[in-house]
Coordinates of C-alpha atoms and ligand atoms in Angstrom, one line a residue:
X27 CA -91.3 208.7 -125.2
X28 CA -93.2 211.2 -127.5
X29 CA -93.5 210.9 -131.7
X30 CA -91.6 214.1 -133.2
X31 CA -91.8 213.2 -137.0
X32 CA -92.9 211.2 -139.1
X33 CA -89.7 209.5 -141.0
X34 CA -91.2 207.2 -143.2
X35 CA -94.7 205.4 -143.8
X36 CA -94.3 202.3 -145.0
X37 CA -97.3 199.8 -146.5
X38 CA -98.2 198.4 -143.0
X39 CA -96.4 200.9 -140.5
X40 CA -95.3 204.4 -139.9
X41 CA -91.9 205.3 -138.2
X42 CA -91.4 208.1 -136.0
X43 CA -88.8 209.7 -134.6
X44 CA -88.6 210.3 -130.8
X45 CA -86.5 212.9 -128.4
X46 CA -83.8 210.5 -128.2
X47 CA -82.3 209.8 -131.9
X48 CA -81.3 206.2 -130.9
X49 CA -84.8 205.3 -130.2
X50 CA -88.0 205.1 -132.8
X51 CA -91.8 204.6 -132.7
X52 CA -93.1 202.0 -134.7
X53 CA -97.3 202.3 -135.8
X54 CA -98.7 199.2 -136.7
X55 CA -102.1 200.3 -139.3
X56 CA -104.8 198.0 -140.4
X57 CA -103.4 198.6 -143.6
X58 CA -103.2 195.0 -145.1
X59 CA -101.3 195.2 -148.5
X60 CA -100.6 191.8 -151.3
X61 CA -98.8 192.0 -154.4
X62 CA -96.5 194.4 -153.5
X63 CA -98.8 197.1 -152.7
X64 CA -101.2 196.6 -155.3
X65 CA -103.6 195.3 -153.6
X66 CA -104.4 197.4 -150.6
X67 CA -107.5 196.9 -147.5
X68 CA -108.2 198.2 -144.3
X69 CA -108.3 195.2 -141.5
X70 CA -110.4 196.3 -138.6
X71 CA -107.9 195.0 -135.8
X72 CA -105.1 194.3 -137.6
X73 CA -102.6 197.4 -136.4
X74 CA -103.2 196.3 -133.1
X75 CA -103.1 192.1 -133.5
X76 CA -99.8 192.7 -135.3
X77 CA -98.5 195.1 -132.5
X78 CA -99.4 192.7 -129.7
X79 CA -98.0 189.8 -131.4
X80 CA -94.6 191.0 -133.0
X81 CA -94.0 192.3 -129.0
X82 CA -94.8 189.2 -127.7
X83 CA -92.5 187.1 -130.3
X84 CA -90.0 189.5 -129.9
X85 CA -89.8 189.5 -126.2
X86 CA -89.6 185.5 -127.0
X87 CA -86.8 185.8 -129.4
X88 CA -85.0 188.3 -126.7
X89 CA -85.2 186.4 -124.0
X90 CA -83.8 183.6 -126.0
X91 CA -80.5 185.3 -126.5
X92 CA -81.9 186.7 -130.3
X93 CA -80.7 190.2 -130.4
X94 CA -83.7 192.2 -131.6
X95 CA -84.3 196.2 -131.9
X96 CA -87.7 195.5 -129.4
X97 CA -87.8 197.9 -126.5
X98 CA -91.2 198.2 -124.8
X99 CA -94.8 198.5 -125.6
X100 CA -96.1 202.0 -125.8
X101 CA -99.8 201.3 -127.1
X102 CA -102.4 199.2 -128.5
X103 CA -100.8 200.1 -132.2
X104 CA -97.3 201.5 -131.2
X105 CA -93.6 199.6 -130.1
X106 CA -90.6 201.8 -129.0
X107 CA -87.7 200.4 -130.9
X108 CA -83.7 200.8 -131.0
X109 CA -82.9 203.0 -134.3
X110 CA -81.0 200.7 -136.8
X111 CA -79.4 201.6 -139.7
X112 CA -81.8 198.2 -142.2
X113 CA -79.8 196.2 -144.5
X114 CA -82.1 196.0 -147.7
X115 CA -82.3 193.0 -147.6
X116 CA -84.9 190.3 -146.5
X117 CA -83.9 186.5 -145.5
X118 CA -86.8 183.9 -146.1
X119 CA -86.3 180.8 -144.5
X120 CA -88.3 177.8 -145.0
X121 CA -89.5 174.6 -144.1
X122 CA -92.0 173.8 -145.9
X123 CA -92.5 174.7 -149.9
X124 CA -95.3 177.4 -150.5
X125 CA -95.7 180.2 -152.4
X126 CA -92.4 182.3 -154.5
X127 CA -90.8 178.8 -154.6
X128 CA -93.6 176.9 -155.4
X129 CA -93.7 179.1 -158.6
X130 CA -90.4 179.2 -159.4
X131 CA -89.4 175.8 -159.2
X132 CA -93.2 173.6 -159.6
X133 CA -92.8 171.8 -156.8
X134 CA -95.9 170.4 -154.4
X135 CA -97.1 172.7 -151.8
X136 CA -96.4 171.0 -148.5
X137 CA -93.3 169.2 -149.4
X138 CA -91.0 169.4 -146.3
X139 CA -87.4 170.9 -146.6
X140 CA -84.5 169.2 -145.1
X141 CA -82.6 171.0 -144.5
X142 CA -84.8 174.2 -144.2
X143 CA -83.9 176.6 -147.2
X144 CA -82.4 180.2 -146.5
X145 CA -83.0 183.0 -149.8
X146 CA -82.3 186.6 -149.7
X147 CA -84.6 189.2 -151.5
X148 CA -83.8 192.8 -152.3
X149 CA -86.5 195.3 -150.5
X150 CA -87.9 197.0 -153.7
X151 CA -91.7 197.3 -154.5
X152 CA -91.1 198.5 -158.0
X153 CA -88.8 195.9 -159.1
X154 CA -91.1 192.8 -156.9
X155 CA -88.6 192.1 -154.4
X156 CA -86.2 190.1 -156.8
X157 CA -84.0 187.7 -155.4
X158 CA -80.8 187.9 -154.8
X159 CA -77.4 186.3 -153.6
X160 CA -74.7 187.2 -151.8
X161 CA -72.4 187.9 -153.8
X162 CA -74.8 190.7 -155.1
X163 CA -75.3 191.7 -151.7
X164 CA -71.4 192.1 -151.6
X165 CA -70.9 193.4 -154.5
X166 CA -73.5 196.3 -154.1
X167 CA -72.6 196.7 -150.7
X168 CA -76.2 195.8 -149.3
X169 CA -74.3 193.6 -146.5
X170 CA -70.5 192.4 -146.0
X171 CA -69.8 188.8 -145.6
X172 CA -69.8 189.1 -142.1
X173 CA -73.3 190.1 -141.7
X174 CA -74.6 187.5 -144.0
X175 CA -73.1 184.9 -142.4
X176 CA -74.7 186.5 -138.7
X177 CA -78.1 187.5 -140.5
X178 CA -78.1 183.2 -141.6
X179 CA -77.1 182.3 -138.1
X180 CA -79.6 184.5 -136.4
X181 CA -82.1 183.2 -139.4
X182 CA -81.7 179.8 -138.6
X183 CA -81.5 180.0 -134.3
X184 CA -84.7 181.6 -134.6
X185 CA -86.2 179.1 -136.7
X186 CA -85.5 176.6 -133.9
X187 CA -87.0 178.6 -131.6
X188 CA -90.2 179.3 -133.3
X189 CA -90.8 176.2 -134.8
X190 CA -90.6 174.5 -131.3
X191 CA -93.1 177.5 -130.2
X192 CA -95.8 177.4 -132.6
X193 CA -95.6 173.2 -132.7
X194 CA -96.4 173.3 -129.3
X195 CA -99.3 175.2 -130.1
X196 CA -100.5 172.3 -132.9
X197 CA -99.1 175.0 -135.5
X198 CA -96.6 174.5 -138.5
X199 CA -94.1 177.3 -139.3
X200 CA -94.2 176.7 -142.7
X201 CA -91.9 180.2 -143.8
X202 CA -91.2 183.4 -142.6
X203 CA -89.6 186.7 -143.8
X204 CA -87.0 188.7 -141.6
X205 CA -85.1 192.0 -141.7
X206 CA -82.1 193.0 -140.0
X207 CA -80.1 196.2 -139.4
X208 CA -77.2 197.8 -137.7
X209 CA -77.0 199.1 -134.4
X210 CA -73.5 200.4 -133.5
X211 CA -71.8 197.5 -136.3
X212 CA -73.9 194.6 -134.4
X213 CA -76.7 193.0 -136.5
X214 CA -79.9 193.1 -135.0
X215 CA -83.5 191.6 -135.8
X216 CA -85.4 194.4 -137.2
X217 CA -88.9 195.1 -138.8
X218 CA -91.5 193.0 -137.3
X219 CA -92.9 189.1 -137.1
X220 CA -96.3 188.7 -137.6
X221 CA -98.6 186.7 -139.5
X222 CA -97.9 189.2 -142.1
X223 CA -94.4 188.0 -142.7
X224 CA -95.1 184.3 -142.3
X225 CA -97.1 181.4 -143.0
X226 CA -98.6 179.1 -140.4
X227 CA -100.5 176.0 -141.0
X228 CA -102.7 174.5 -138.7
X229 CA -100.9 170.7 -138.3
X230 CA -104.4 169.0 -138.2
X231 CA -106.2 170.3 -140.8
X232 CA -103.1 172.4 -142.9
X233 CA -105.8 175.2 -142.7
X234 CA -103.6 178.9 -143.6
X235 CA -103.4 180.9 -140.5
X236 CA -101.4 184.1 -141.9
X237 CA -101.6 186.7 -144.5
X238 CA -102.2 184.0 -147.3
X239 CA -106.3 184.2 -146.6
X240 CA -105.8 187.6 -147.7
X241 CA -103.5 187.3 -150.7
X242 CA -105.8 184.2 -151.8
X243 CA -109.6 186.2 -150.8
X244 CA -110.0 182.8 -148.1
X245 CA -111.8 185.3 -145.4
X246 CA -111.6 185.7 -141.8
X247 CA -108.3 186.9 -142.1
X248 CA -107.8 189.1 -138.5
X249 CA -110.0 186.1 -136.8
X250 CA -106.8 183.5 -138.1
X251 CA -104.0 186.0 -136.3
X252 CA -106.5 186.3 -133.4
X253 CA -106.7 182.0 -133.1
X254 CA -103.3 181.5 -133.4
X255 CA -102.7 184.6 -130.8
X256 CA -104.3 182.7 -128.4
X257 CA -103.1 179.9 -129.3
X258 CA -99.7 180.7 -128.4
X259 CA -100.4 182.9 -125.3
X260 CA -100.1 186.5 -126.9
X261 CA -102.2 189.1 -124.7
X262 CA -104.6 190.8 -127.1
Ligands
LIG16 P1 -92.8 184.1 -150.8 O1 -93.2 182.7 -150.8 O2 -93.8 185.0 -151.4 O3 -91.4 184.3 -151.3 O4 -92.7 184.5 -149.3 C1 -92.0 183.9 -148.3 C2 -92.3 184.4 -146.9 O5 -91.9 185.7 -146.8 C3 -93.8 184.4 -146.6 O6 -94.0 183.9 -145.3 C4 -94.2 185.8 -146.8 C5 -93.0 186.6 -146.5 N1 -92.9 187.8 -147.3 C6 -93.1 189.0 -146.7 O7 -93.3 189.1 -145.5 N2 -93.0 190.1 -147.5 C7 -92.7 190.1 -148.8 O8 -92.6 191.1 -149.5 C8 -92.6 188.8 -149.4 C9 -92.3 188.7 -150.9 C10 -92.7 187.7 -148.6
LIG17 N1 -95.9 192.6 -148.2 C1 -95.8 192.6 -149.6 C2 -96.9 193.5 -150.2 O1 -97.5 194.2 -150.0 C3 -95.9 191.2 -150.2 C4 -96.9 190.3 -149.6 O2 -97.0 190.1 -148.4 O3 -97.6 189.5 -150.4 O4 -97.3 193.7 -151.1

């Protein structure tokens, strides 16, 4: 399957359209953005480390009965994907308390959530992502009740599954950002997982594995996705 277009460039990838119109191309750039989109760097590696690893947890998720727009690897930086029509909406589930909700609420970093917390955010840059409910997802017809209640249920299977993954690799999912979309009326797991979208804590040492070394300047940013790549089998 062949790029034709370019549909839409995003901060970290570019979508492309391909012969078939139920089918897209996903590129994966070393463009590493914070603060959304102020703060913009080239990673060396980072296209391709993301690529590898949203494949791999994908093909994970899949297999686990998850249903996710993942069809096969074309390239080091590029995924063929099912076209879905997004919700505009992204579900943050959490574990543990970090970032936003540290913030908002002034509560510890660390402290463990039981049960784990599910928040939705609107997708939009120029307003910072604001949160949101569902009745405003409703009532501006981001998502029907239906599909909020299957975009939880999906939220919540996966943590499960992840969190059972990455322990087992001496890891802590800590949180972690999803998108969905339609794909005739079924929701689907969209977008990507990667440590872009997430925060992982080494369980030893609670040493930041994910995209926080680059919103907080901690260095050796693509060497932490590399680490916990390996860590949990990914082939880079
Ligand atoms: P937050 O603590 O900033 O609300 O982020 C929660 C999780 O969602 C964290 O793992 C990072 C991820 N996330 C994104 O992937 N994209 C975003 O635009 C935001 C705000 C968070
Ligand atoms: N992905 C968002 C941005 O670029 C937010 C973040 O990950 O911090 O700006």
């Amino acid at each position: 399957m062949k790029k034709i277009a370019e549909l839409y460039r995003g901060k970290a990838k570019t979508v492309y359209s391909t012969e078939d119109s139920n089918f897209l191309i996903l590129e994966f750039r070393n463009d590493t953005s914070a603060f959304d989109g102020q703060r913009i760097e080239q990673l060396e590696r980072k296209g391709a480390v993301n690529n590898k690893f949203n494949y791999f947890i994908m093909t994970k998720l899949k297999d686990a009965g998850i249903p996710t727009q993942i069809e096969r690897l074309l390239s080091d930086n590029e995924v063929l994907v099912k076209k879905l029509d997004m919700i505009p909406v992204e579900c943050v589930v959490r574990n543990r308390a970090a970032g936003s909700l540290v913030r908002r609420l002034g509560v510890e970093e660390g402290l463990i959530l039981i049960p784990p917390t599910f928040e939705l955010f609107l997708k939009n840059d120029s307003l910072h992502d604001p949160m949101v409910n569902e009745y405003h997802c409703e009532s501006f017809g981001w998502a029907t009740n239906k599909q909020l209640n299957r975009m939880k249920e999906l939220s919540f299977s996966i943590n499960t599954i992840l969190t059972k993954m990455f322990g087992n690799a001496g890891l802590i999912l800590v949180d972690y950002k999803l998108e969905f979309g339609l794909f005739n009326g079924e929701v689907v797991l969209g977008d990507e997982f990667s440590p872009d979208g997430c925060r992982l804590w080494e369980k030893q040492t609670l040493k930041k594995m994910d995209k926080d070394r680059f919103r907080q300047g901690l260095g050796g940013v693509i060497e932490a996705y590399e680490d916990v790549a390996h860590r949990i089998g990914v082939p880079l």
